[in-house]
Amino acid sequence: MPLTHTRDLFAKALKGKYALGAFNVNNMELLQAIIEACEEEKAPVMLQISKGARDYANPVYLKKLIEAAVSTSTIPIAVHLDHGDSFELCKQCIDEGFTSVMIDASHEPFEKNVEITKRVVDYAHKHNCVVESELGHLVGAQFDEGEEGGAFSAGGHYTHPEEAVEFVRQSGCDSLAIAIGNSHGAYKFKGEQHLDLDRLKAIKKALSDAGLGDYPLVLHGASSVPKDLILEINKYGGQLGEDTAGVPEGDIEIARRVGCTKVNIDTDLRLAMTAAIRKVFAEKPKEFDPRKFLGPARKATKELVRHKVRDVLCCSGHAFD
Ligand code: G3H
Ligand code: 13P
Ligand code: ZN
């Protein structure tokens, strides 16, 4: 089965009211874990490749690995550039056959963000590719003690509904990553925090009221940073901060129902891998066969992905809709 176009996965997800898991791929074991879990769950999936992943694994290796995944599985698979930071990188990925790219110019002023996004959109649309862009700043625990207003700042960084409408209209982007209290990495919040789900509803409504239909929104930074994984890593020699929390999975379920069609998860997979590897190293210090620690790491990551697609994103069983 060839790649499935991101546009088709989005259309079905919007219709079926489920979210697509967008999982980051950096190496073979991560890819196998994601594909095996989604194959068994009969879930469509988006594989996303960051600039860092391309630098680490080499674009050609990644392309061949994904070809292998596509040819050994039956589920729909789309391939997406995560956080493209330039027109040139987006163009490279479009030319390589990615079914979607993200241009992330969210650090730029509104007008410049529109201009950069529009340039990518114009090229992508001529080459059968769709574009995700981002509006707003993903603030999280890094602002905890800062002058920005705390971990759950209400000021300045979040996506404004009216601006989202203007941004989509002017840039022509096909999906929009929004800032509603989400942030990347393992240190999002101290203590339990929640996404600004009212804002999410307002953004979705504003887009619909403006005639943009059931417009797909994207939730970055959607890892939940499971406490048990943090504790497991530390039990086996890790030194991760234990006073950290991610996005509650209940919030992600609501975000899915409100209209986040693509949900990006990377950190939780990293934590699952790391915990499994540390356990082997701690319990079997004489082990040095990489298959003996990468194998358990792959298995743990697979179970984590299975949980996400089945229990949180509700895309299990939708592969062949
Ligand atoms: O949001 C970023 C993703 O987690 C990818 O991270 O740039 O370290 O590959 P990376
Ligand atoms: P996490 O760091 O929460 O997994 O977010 C990943 C992400 O947004 C990738 O674009
Ligand atoms: Zn992201």
mmCIF file of C-alpha atoms and ligand atoms in Angstrom:
data_model
loop_
_atom_site.group_PDB
_atom_site.id
_atom_site.type_symbol
_atom_site.label_atom_id
_atom_site.label_comp_id
_atom_site.label_asym_id
_atom_site.label_seq_id
_atom_site.Cartn_x
_atom_site.Cartn_y
_atom_site.Cartn_z
ATOM 1 C CA MET A 1 0.000 0.000 0.000
ATOM 2 C CA PRO A 2 1.451 3.436 -0.898
ATOM 3 C CA LEU A 3 1.401 6.385 1.476
ATOM 4 C CA THR A 4 -2.039 7.733 2.245
ATOM 5 C CA HIS A 5 -2.424 11.453 1.743
ATOM 6 C CA THR A 6 -2.646 13.595 4.885
ATOM 7 C CA ARG A 7 -5.635 15.364 3.333
ATOM 8 C CA ASP A 8 -7.547 12.035 3.175
ATOM 9 C CA LEU A 9 -6.625 11.065 6.737
ATOM 10 C CA PHE A 10 -7.811 14.478 7.958
ATOM 11 C CA ALA A 11 -11.091 14.282 6.044
ATOM 12 C CA LYS A 12 -11.891 10.889 7.562
ATOM 13 C CA ALA A 13 -10.821 11.909 11.056
ATOM 14 C CA LEU A 14 -13.017 15.013 10.942
ATOM 15 C CA LYS A 15 -15.957 12.941 9.740
ATOM 16 C CA GLY A 16 -15.375 10.171 12.289
ATOM 17 C CA LYS A 17 -14.680 12.598 15.155
ATOM 18 C CA TYR A 18 -11.457 10.940 16.184
ATOM 19 C CA ALA A 19 -7.912 12.323 16.332
ATOM 20 C CA LEU A 20 -4.899 11.158 14.386
ATOM 21 C CA GLY A 21 -1.827 10.346 16.414
ATOM 22 C CA ALA A 22 1.217 12.087 14.977
ATOM 23 C CA PHE A 23 4.239 10.318 16.391
ATOM 24 C CA ASN A 24 7.848 11.364 15.861
ATOM 25 C CA VAL A 25 10.216 8.935 14.172
ATOM 26 C CA ASN A 26 13.980 9.011 14.643
ATOM 27 C CA ASN A 27 15.055 5.405 14.222
ATOM 28 C CA MET A 28 13.933 1.921 13.268
ATOM 29 C CA GLU A 29 12.752 0.798 16.692
ATOM 30 C CA LEU A 30 10.512 3.825 17.188
ATOM 31 C CA LEU A 31 9.030 3.352 13.746
ATOM 32 C CA GLN A 32 8.397 -0.356 14.307
ATOM 33 C CA ALA A 33 6.806 0.330 17.686
ATOM 34 C CA ILE A 34 4.418 2.896 16.192
ATOM 35 C CA ILE A 35 3.518 0.807 13.166
ATOM 36 C CA GLU A 36 3.055 -2.458 15.067
ATOM 37 C CA ALA A 37 0.778 -0.785 17.617
ATOM 38 C CA CYS A 38 -1.303 0.967 14.963
ATOM 39 C CA GLU A 39 -1.463 -2.137 12.789
ATOM 40 C CA GLU A 40 -2.775 -4.211 15.688
ATOM 41 C CA GLU A 41 -5.203 -1.452 16.658
ATOM 42 C CA LYS A 42 -6.245 -0.897 13.036
ATOM 43 C CA ALA A 43 -5.520 2.800 13.472
ATOM 44 C CA PRO A 44 -4.505 5.256 10.743
ATOM 45 C CA VAL A 45 -1.285 7.038 11.649
ATOM 46 C CA MET A 46 0.831 10.083 10.884
ATOM 47 C CA LEU A 47 4.565 9.627 11.060
ATOM 48 C CA GLN A 48 6.361 12.870 11.621
ATOM 49 C CA ILE A 49 9.961 13.716 10.962
ATOM 50 C CA SER A 50 11.670 16.707 12.528
ATOM 51 C CA LYS A 51 14.737 18.537 11.237
ATOM 52 C CA GLY A 52 16.619 16.914 14.119
ATOM 53 C CA ALA A 53 15.470 13.469 13.022
ATOM 54 C CA ARG A 54 16.679 14.138 9.485
ATOM 55 C CA ASP A 55 20.040 15.284 10.814
ATOM 56 C CA TYR A 56 20.288 12.252 13.108
ATOM 57 C CA ALA A 57 19.154 9.439 10.852
ATOM 58 C CA ASN A 58 19.748 10.809 7.344
ATOM 59 C CA PRO A 59 16.687 11.568 5.156
ATOM 60 C CA VAL A 60 17.447 8.650 2.852
ATOM 61 C CA TYR A 61 17.478 6.128 5.697
ATOM 62 C CA LEU A 62 14.229 7.555 7.041
ATOM 63 C CA LYS A 63 12.596 7.391 3.633
ATOM 64 C CA LYS A 64 13.641 3.757 3.184
ATOM 65 C CA LEU A 65 12.519 2.843 6.692
ATOM 66 C CA ILE A 66 9.120 4.365 6.024
ATOM 67 C CA GLU A 67 8.902 2.536 2.710
ATOM 68 C CA ALA A 68 9.552 -0.670 4.628
ATOM 69 C CA ALA A 69 6.836 0.222 7.128
ATOM 70 C CA VAL A 70 4.357 0.953 4.359
ATOM 71 C CA SER A 71 5.115 -2.270 2.512
ATOM 72 C CA THR A 72 4.864 -4.486 5.597
ATOM 73 C CA SER A 73 1.637 -3.039 6.992
ATOM 74 C CA THR A 74 -1.939 -2.534 5.855
ATOM 75 C CA ILE A 75 -2.942 0.638 7.716
ATOM 76 C CA PRO A 76 -3.045 4.117 6.142
ATOM 77 C CA ILE A 77 0.205 5.980 6.807
ATOM 78 C CA ALA A 78 0.931 9.650 6.068
ATOM 79 C CA VAL A 79 4.339 11.311 6.365
ATOM 80 C CA HIS A 80 4.679 14.804 7.742
ATOM 81 C CA LEU A 81 7.513 17.272 8.348
ATOM 82 C CA ASP A 82 7.367 18.405 11.992
ATOM 83 C CA HIS A 83 8.360 22.022 12.762
ATOM 84 C CA GLY A 84 9.870 22.913 9.408
ATOM 85 C CA ASP A 85 11.868 26.072 10.069
ATOM 86 C CA SER A 86 12.360 27.335 6.524
ATOM 87 C CA PHE A 87 10.859 27.355 3.058
ATOM 88 C CA GLU A 88 13.892 25.407 1.822
ATOM 89 C CA LEU A 89 13.406 22.525 4.287
ATOM 90 C CA CYS A 90 9.689 22.364 3.511
ATOM 91 C CA LYS A 91 10.463 22.326 -0.218
ATOM 92 C CA GLN A 92 12.945 19.479 0.214
ATOM 93 C CA CYS A 93 10.348 17.393 2.030
ATOM 94 C CA ILE A 94 7.607 18.226 -0.474
ATOM 95 C CA ASP A 95 9.974 17.195 -3.278
ATOM 96 C CA GLU A 96 10.727 13.956 -1.412
ATOM 97 C CA GLY A 97 7.028 13.080 -1.362
ATOM 98 C CA PHE A 98 5.946 13.978 2.170
ATOM 99 C CA THR A 99 2.158 14.205 2.213
ATOM 100 C CA SER A 100 2.218 17.261 4.490
ATOM 101 C CA VAL A 101 4.667 19.721 5.962
ATOM 102 C CA MET A 102 4.570 22.038 8.917
ATOM 103 C CA ILE A 103 6.072 25.478 8.508
ATOM 104 C CA ASP A 104 6.693 26.885 11.950
ATOM 105 C CA ALA A 105 7.189 30.634 11.787
ATOM 106 C CA SER A 106 5.193 31.193 14.966
ATOM 107 C CA HIS A 107 8.093 33.139 16.511
ATOM 108 C CA GLU A 108 7.687 35.773 13.794
ATOM 109 C CA PRO A 109 5.235 38.693 13.913
ATOM 110 C CA PHE A 110 1.793 37.868 12.484
ATOM 111 C CA GLU A 111 2.373 39.415 9.053
ATOM 112 C CA LYS A 112 5.729 37.713 8.580
ATOM 113 C CA ASN A 113 4.267 34.384 9.747
ATOM 114 C CA VAL A 114 1.538 34.784 7.117
ATOM 115 C CA GLU A 115 4.071 35.647 4.412
ATOM 116 C CA ILE A 116 6.358 32.680 5.141
ATOM 117 C CA THR A 117 3.437 30.271 5.469
ATOM 118 C CA LYS A 118 1.852 31.487 2.238
ATOM 119 C CA ARG A 119 5.062 30.892 0.327
ATOM 120 C CA VAL A 120 5.156 27.280 1.532
ATOM 121 C CA VAL A 121 1.432 26.841 0.837
ATOM 122 C CA ASP A 122 1.808 28.118 -2.732
ATOM 123 C CA TYR A 123 4.598 25.637 -3.447
ATOM 124 C CA ALA A 124 2.974 22.754 -1.577
ATOM 125 C CA HIS A 125 -0.402 23.092 -3.255
ATOM 126 C CA LYS A 126 1.246 22.968 -6.672
ATOM 127 C CA HIS A 127 2.917 19.710 -5.646
ATOM 128 C CA ASN A 128 0.080 17.762 -4.043
ATOM 129 C CA CYS A 129 1.079 18.504 -0.463
ATOM 130 C CA VAL A 130 -0.816 20.162 2.394
ATOM 131 C CA VAL A 131 0.520 22.558 5.013
ATOM 132 C CA GLU A 132 0.209 22.945 8.767
ATOM 133 C CA SER A 133 1.212 26.257 10.295
ATOM 134 C CA GLU A 134 1.292 27.559 13.854
ATOM 135 C CA LEU A 135 -0.102 30.681 15.456
ATOM 136 C CA GLY A 136 0.690 31.583 19.049
ATOM 137 C CA HIS A 137 3.517 30.557 21.346
ATOM 138 C CA LEU A 138 3.716 27.233 23.132
ATOM 139 C CA VAL A 139 4.443 28.387 26.666
ATOM 140 C CA GLY A 140 4.713 25.970 29.533
ATOM 141 C CA ALA A 141 6.777 25.249 32.568
ATOM 142 C CA GLN A 142 9.697 27.252 31.188
ATOM 143 C CA PHE A 143 7.759 30.351 32.181
ATOM 144 C CA ASP A 144 6.856 29.051 35.617
ATOM 145 C CA GLU A 145 8.868 31.529 37.581
ATOM 146 C CA GLY A 146 9.224 34.025 34.781
ATOM 147 C CA GLU A 147 7.729 37.355 34.070
ATOM 148 C CA GLU A 148 5.405 35.857 31.490
ATOM 149 C CA GLY A 149 2.619 35.262 33.941
ATOM 150 C CA GLY A 150 3.177 31.753 35.219
ATOM 151 C CA ALA A 151 2.945 28.266 33.796
ATOM 152 C CA PHE A 152 -0.531 28.855 32.545
ATOM 153 C CA SER A 153 -0.108 32.366 31.291
ATOM 154 C CA ALA A 154 -3.180 34.102 29.960
ATOM 155 C CA GLY A 155 -1.187 36.854 28.393
ATOM 156 C CA GLY A 156 0.076 37.289 24.891
ATOM 157 C CA HIS A 157 1.096 33.798 23.942
ATOM 158 C CA TYR A 158 -2.138 32.029 23.253
ATOM 159 C CA THR A 159 -3.896 31.810 19.915
ATOM 160 C CA HIS A 160 -6.698 34.336 19.562
ATOM 161 C CA PRO A 161 -9.827 33.123 17.757
ATOM 162 C CA GLU A 162 -10.168 36.143 15.458
ATOM 163 C CA GLU A 163 -6.465 36.065 14.586
ATOM 164 C CA ALA A 164 -6.745 32.370 13.782
ATOM 165 C CA VAL A 165 -9.462 33.162 11.234
ATOM 166 C CA GLU A 166 -7.402 35.946 9.678
ATOM 167 C CA PHE A 167 -4.301 33.786 9.633
ATOM 168 C CA VAL A 168 -5.987 30.885 7.879
ATOM 169 C CA ARG A 169 -7.652 33.201 5.354
ATOM 170 C CA GLN A 170 -4.483 35.103 4.527
ATOM 171 C CA SER A 171 -1.985 32.233 4.523
ATOM 172 C CA GLY A 172 -4.183 29.508 3.030
ATOM 173 C CA CYS A 173 -2.765 26.887 5.403
ATOM 174 C CA ASP A 174 -4.656 23.591 5.558
ATOM 175 C CA SER A 175 -4.443 23.029 9.312
ATOM 176 C CA LEU A 176 -3.460 25.180 12.255
ATOM 177 C CA ALA A 177 -1.431 24.376 15.358
ATOM 178 C CA ILE A 178 -2.785 26.372 18.243
ATOM 179 C CA ALA A 179 -1.378 27.529 21.583
ATOM 180 C CA ILE A 180 -3.793 26.896 24.438
ATOM 181 C CA GLY A 181 -1.398 26.178 27.302
ATOM 182 C CA ASN A 182 0.358 23.272 25.593
ATOM 183 C CA SER A 183 4.145 23.115 25.397
ATOM 184 C CA HIS A 184 6.858 20.703 24.321
ATOM 185 C CA GLY A 185 9.000 18.349 26.342
ATOM 186 C CA ALA A 186 8.963 16.651 29.731
ATOM 187 C CA TYR A 187 8.709 19.800 31.849
ATOM 188 C CA LYS A 188 5.411 21.338 30.890
ATOM 189 C CA PHE A 189 3.767 22.035 34.217
ATOM 190 C CA LYS A 190 4.442 21.866 37.909
ATOM 191 C CA GLY A 191 1.432 20.207 39.478
ATOM 192 C CA GLU A 192 -1.783 19.541 37.636
ATOM 193 C CA GLN A 193 -2.664 22.084 34.964
ATOM 194 C CA HIS A 194 -5.205 22.131 32.200
ATOM 195 C CA LEU A 195 -5.418 23.301 28.629
ATOM 196 C CA ASP A 196 -7.528 26.360 27.886
ATOM 197 C CA LEU A 197 -10.291 24.275 26.355
ATOM 198 C CA ASP A 198 -12.733 27.197 26.237
ATOM 199 C CA ARG A 199 -10.284 28.999 24.002
ATOM 200 C CA LEU A 200 -10.037 25.922 21.817
ATOM 201 C CA LYS A 201 -13.829 25.875 21.464
ATOM 202 C CA ALA A 202 -13.806 29.589 20.631
ATOM 203 C CA ILE A 203 -11.148 29.109 17.935
ATOM 204 C CA LYS A 204 -13.056 26.229 16.368
ATOM 205 C CA LYS A 205 -16.298 28.209 16.433
ATOM 206 C CA ALA A 206 -14.694 31.348 14.998
ATOM 207 C CA LEU A 207 -13.315 29.336 12.077
ATOM 208 C CA SER A 208 -16.668 27.717 11.459
ATOM 209 C CA ASP A 209 -18.588 31.012 11.750
ATOM 210 C CA ALA A 210 -16.171 32.537 9.247
ATOM 211 C CA GLY A 211 -17.181 29.911 6.689
ATOM 212 C CA LEU A 212 -14.036 27.844 6.999
ATOM 213 C CA GLY A 213 -16.029 24.728 7.864
ATOM 214 C CA ASP A 214 -14.892 21.984 10.198
ATOM 215 C CA TYR A 215 -11.345 23.330 10.081
ATOM 216 C CA PRO A 216 -8.651 20.934 11.396
ATOM 217 C CA LEU A 217 -6.689 22.098 14.429
ATOM 218 C CA VAL A 218 -3.460 20.542 15.655
ATOM 219 C CA LEU A 219 -2.378 20.027 19.242
ATOM 220 C CA HIS A 220 1.380 20.043 19.735
ATOM 221 C CA GLY A 221 3.014 19.176 23.028
ATOM 222 C CA ALA A 222 0.385 16.562 23.795
ATOM 223 C CA SER A 223 2.528 14.235 25.891
ATOM 224 C CA SER A 224 1.142 13.458 29.318
ATOM 225 C CA VAL A 225 4.541 12.790 30.907
ATOM 226 C CA PRO A 226 3.315 9.748 32.872
ATOM 227 C CA LYS A 227 4.499 9.867 36.465
ATOM 228 C CA ASP A 228 5.159 6.114 36.537
ATOM 229 C CA LEU A 229 7.630 6.449 33.667
ATOM 230 C CA ILE A 230 9.453 9.334 35.350
ATOM 231 C CA LEU A 231 9.695 7.317 38.570
ATOM 232 C CA GLU A 232 10.797 4.181 36.695
ATOM 233 C CA ILE A 233 13.560 6.103 34.918
ATOM 234 C CA ASN A 234 14.769 7.569 38.205
ATOM 235 C CA LYS A 235 14.540 4.213 39.979
ATOM 236 C CA TYR A 236 17.049 2.866 37.492
ATOM 237 C CA GLY A 237 19.519 5.722 37.720
ATOM 238 C CA GLY A 238 17.855 8.571 35.854
ATOM 239 C CA GLN A 239 17.690 12.070 37.239
ATOM 240 C CA LEU A 240 14.551 13.556 35.790
ATOM 241 C CA GLY A 241 12.702 16.202 37.756
ATOM 242 C CA GLU A 242 9.825 14.528 39.565
ATOM 243 C CA ASP A 243 7.777 17.673 40.120
ATOM 244 C CA THR A 244 6.702 17.752 36.502
ATOM 245 C CA ALA A 245 3.429 17.064 34.766
ATOM 246 C CA GLY A 246 2.162 16.896 31.225
ATOM 247 C CA VAL A 247 -1.211 17.422 29.619
ATOM 248 C CA PRO A 248 -3.862 15.341 31.393
ATOM 249 C CA GLU A 249 -5.153 12.691 29.013
ATOM 250 C CA GLY A 250 -8.702 13.757 29.895
ATOM 251 C CA ASP A 251 -7.937 17.188 28.415
ATOM 252 C CA ILE A 252 -6.709 15.572 25.217
ATOM 253 C CA GLU A 253 -9.911 13.577 24.948
ATOM 254 C CA ILE A 254 -11.910 16.797 25.248
ATOM 255 C CA ALA A 255 -9.620 18.532 22.746
ATOM 256 C CA ARG A 256 -10.275 15.660 20.345
ATOM 257 C CA ARG A 257 -14.016 16.036 20.734
ATOM 258 C CA VAL A 258 -13.825 19.792 20.279
ATOM 259 C CA GLY A 259 -11.830 19.436 17.083
ATOM 260 C CA CYS A 260 -8.114 18.778 17.447
ATOM 261 C CA THR A 261 -7.714 16.449 14.499
ATOM 262 C CA LYS A 262 -3.969 15.832 14.803
ATOM 263 C CA VAL A 263 -2.311 15.288 18.169
ATOM 264 C CA ASN A 264 1.492 15.368 18.368
ATOM 265 C CA ILE A 265 3.206 13.030 20.811
ATOM 266 C CA ASP A 266 6.948 12.528 21.083
ATOM 267 C CA THR A 267 8.145 12.949 24.665
ATOM 268 C CA ASP A 268 6.030 10.088 26.074
ATOM 269 C CA LEU A 269 7.588 7.689 23.550
ATOM 270 C CA ARG A 270 11.051 8.880 24.561
ATOM 271 C CA LEU A 271 10.221 8.303 28.217
ATOM 272 C CA ALA A 272 8.887 4.795 27.553
ATOM 273 C CA MET A 273 12.040 3.868 25.613
ATOM 274 C CA THR A 274 14.355 5.331 28.204
ATOM 275 C CA ALA A 275 12.638 3.598 31.123
ATOM 276 C CA ALA A 276 12.857 0.208 29.410
ATOM 277 C CA ILE A 277 16.521 0.636 28.471
ATOM 278 C CA ARG A 278 17.506 1.829 31.940
ATOM 279 C CA LYS A 279 15.737 -1.158 33.486
ATOM 280 C CA VAL A 280 17.742 -3.611 31.379
ATOM 281 C CA PHE A 281 21.008 -1.826 32.108
ATOM 282 C CA ALA A 282 20.284 -1.758 35.848
ATOM 283 C CA GLU A 283 19.062 -5.333 36.144
ATOM 284 C CA LYS A 284 21.482 -6.934 33.696
ATOM 285 C CA PRO A 285 24.725 -4.974 33.886
ATOM 286 C CA LYS A 286 26.526 -7.679 31.947
ATOM 287 C CA GLU A 287 24.243 -7.298 28.926
ATOM 288 C CA PHE A 288 25.767 -5.670 25.864
ATOM 289 C CA ASP A 289 23.737 -6.979 22.948
ATOM 290 C CA PRO A 290 21.764 -3.921 21.678
ATOM 291 C CA ARG A 291 18.846 -6.161 20.736
ATOM 292 C CA LYS A 292 18.459 -7.041 24.410
ATOM 293 C CA PHE A 293 17.777 -3.443 25.393
ATOM 294 C CA LEU A 294 16.353 -2.008 22.178
ATOM 295 C CA GLY A 295 13.886 -4.920 21.972
ATOM 296 C CA PRO A 296 12.269 -4.175 25.367
ATOM 297 C CA ALA A 297 12.388 -0.462 24.538
ATOM 298 C CA ARG A 298 10.480 -1.103 21.317
ATOM 299 C CA LYS A 299 7.932 -3.242 23.159
ATOM 300 C CA ALA A 300 7.338 -0.606 25.854
ATOM 301 C CA THR A 301 6.953 2.123 23.232
ATOM 302 C CA LYS A 302 4.516 -0.025 21.281
ATOM 303 C CA GLU A 303 2.295 -0.451 24.346
ATOM 304 C CA LEU A 304 2.379 3.276 24.996
ATOM 305 C CA VAL A 305 1.319 4.039 21.405
ATOM 306 C CA ARG A 306 -1.415 1.426 21.643
ATOM 307 C CA HIS A 307 -2.772 3.130 24.757
ATOM 308 C CA LYS A 308 -2.747 6.547 23.077
ATOM 309 C CA VAL A 309 -4.537 5.503 19.897
ATOM 310 C CA ARG A 310 -7.048 3.263 21.656
ATOM 311 C CA ASP A 311 -7.845 5.104 24.888
ATOM 312 C CA VAL A 312 -7.062 8.761 24.205
ATOM 313 C CA LEU A 313 -7.282 9.528 20.490
ATOM 314 C CA CYS A 314 -10.001 6.968 19.725
ATOM 315 C CA CYS A 315 -8.658 6.238 16.256
ATOM 316 C CA SER A 316 -8.443 2.469 16.821
ATOM 317 C CA GLY A 317 -10.580 0.563 14.348
ATOM 318 C CA HIS A 318 -10.758 3.464 11.875
ATOM 319 C CA ALA A 319 -7.994 2.361 9.492
ATOM 320 C CA PHE A 320 -10.372 1.019 6.883
ATOM 321 C CA ASP A 321 -13.339 3.390 7.228
HETATM 322 O O1 G3H B 1 8.357 19.190 18.957
HETATM 323 C C1 G3H B 1 9.409 18.656 18.633
HETATM 324 C C2 G3H B 1 9.515 17.192 18.571
HETATM 325 O O2 G3H B 1 9.406 16.613 19.831
HETATM 326 C C3 G3H B 1 10.762 16.807 17.841
HETATM 327 O O3 G3H B 1 11.870 17.031 18.640
HETATM 328 O O4 G3H B 1 13.414 18.437 17.291
HETATM 329 O O5 G3H B 1 14.252 16.972 19.159
HETATM 330 O O6 G3H B 1 13.457 15.966 17.002
HETATM 331 P P1 G3H B 1 13.350 17.113 17.983
HETATM 332 P P1 13P B 2 5.614 16.472 23.254
HETATM 333 O O1 13P B 2 6.965 16.990 23.596
HETATM 334 O O2 13P B 2 4.601 16.868 24.259
HETATM 335 O O3 13P B 2 5.600 15.007 23.007
HETATM 336 O O4 13P B 2 5.166 17.186 21.882
HETATM 337 C C1 13P B 2 5.625 16.700 20.642
HETATM 338 C C2 13P B 2 5.348 17.631 19.542
HETATM 339 O O5 13P B 2 4.598 18.574 19.637
HETATM 340 C C3 13P B 2 6.003 17.363 18.265
HETATM 341 O O6 13P B 2 5.753 18.363 17.323
HETATM 342 ZN ZN ZN B 3 5.529 20.311 18.202
#
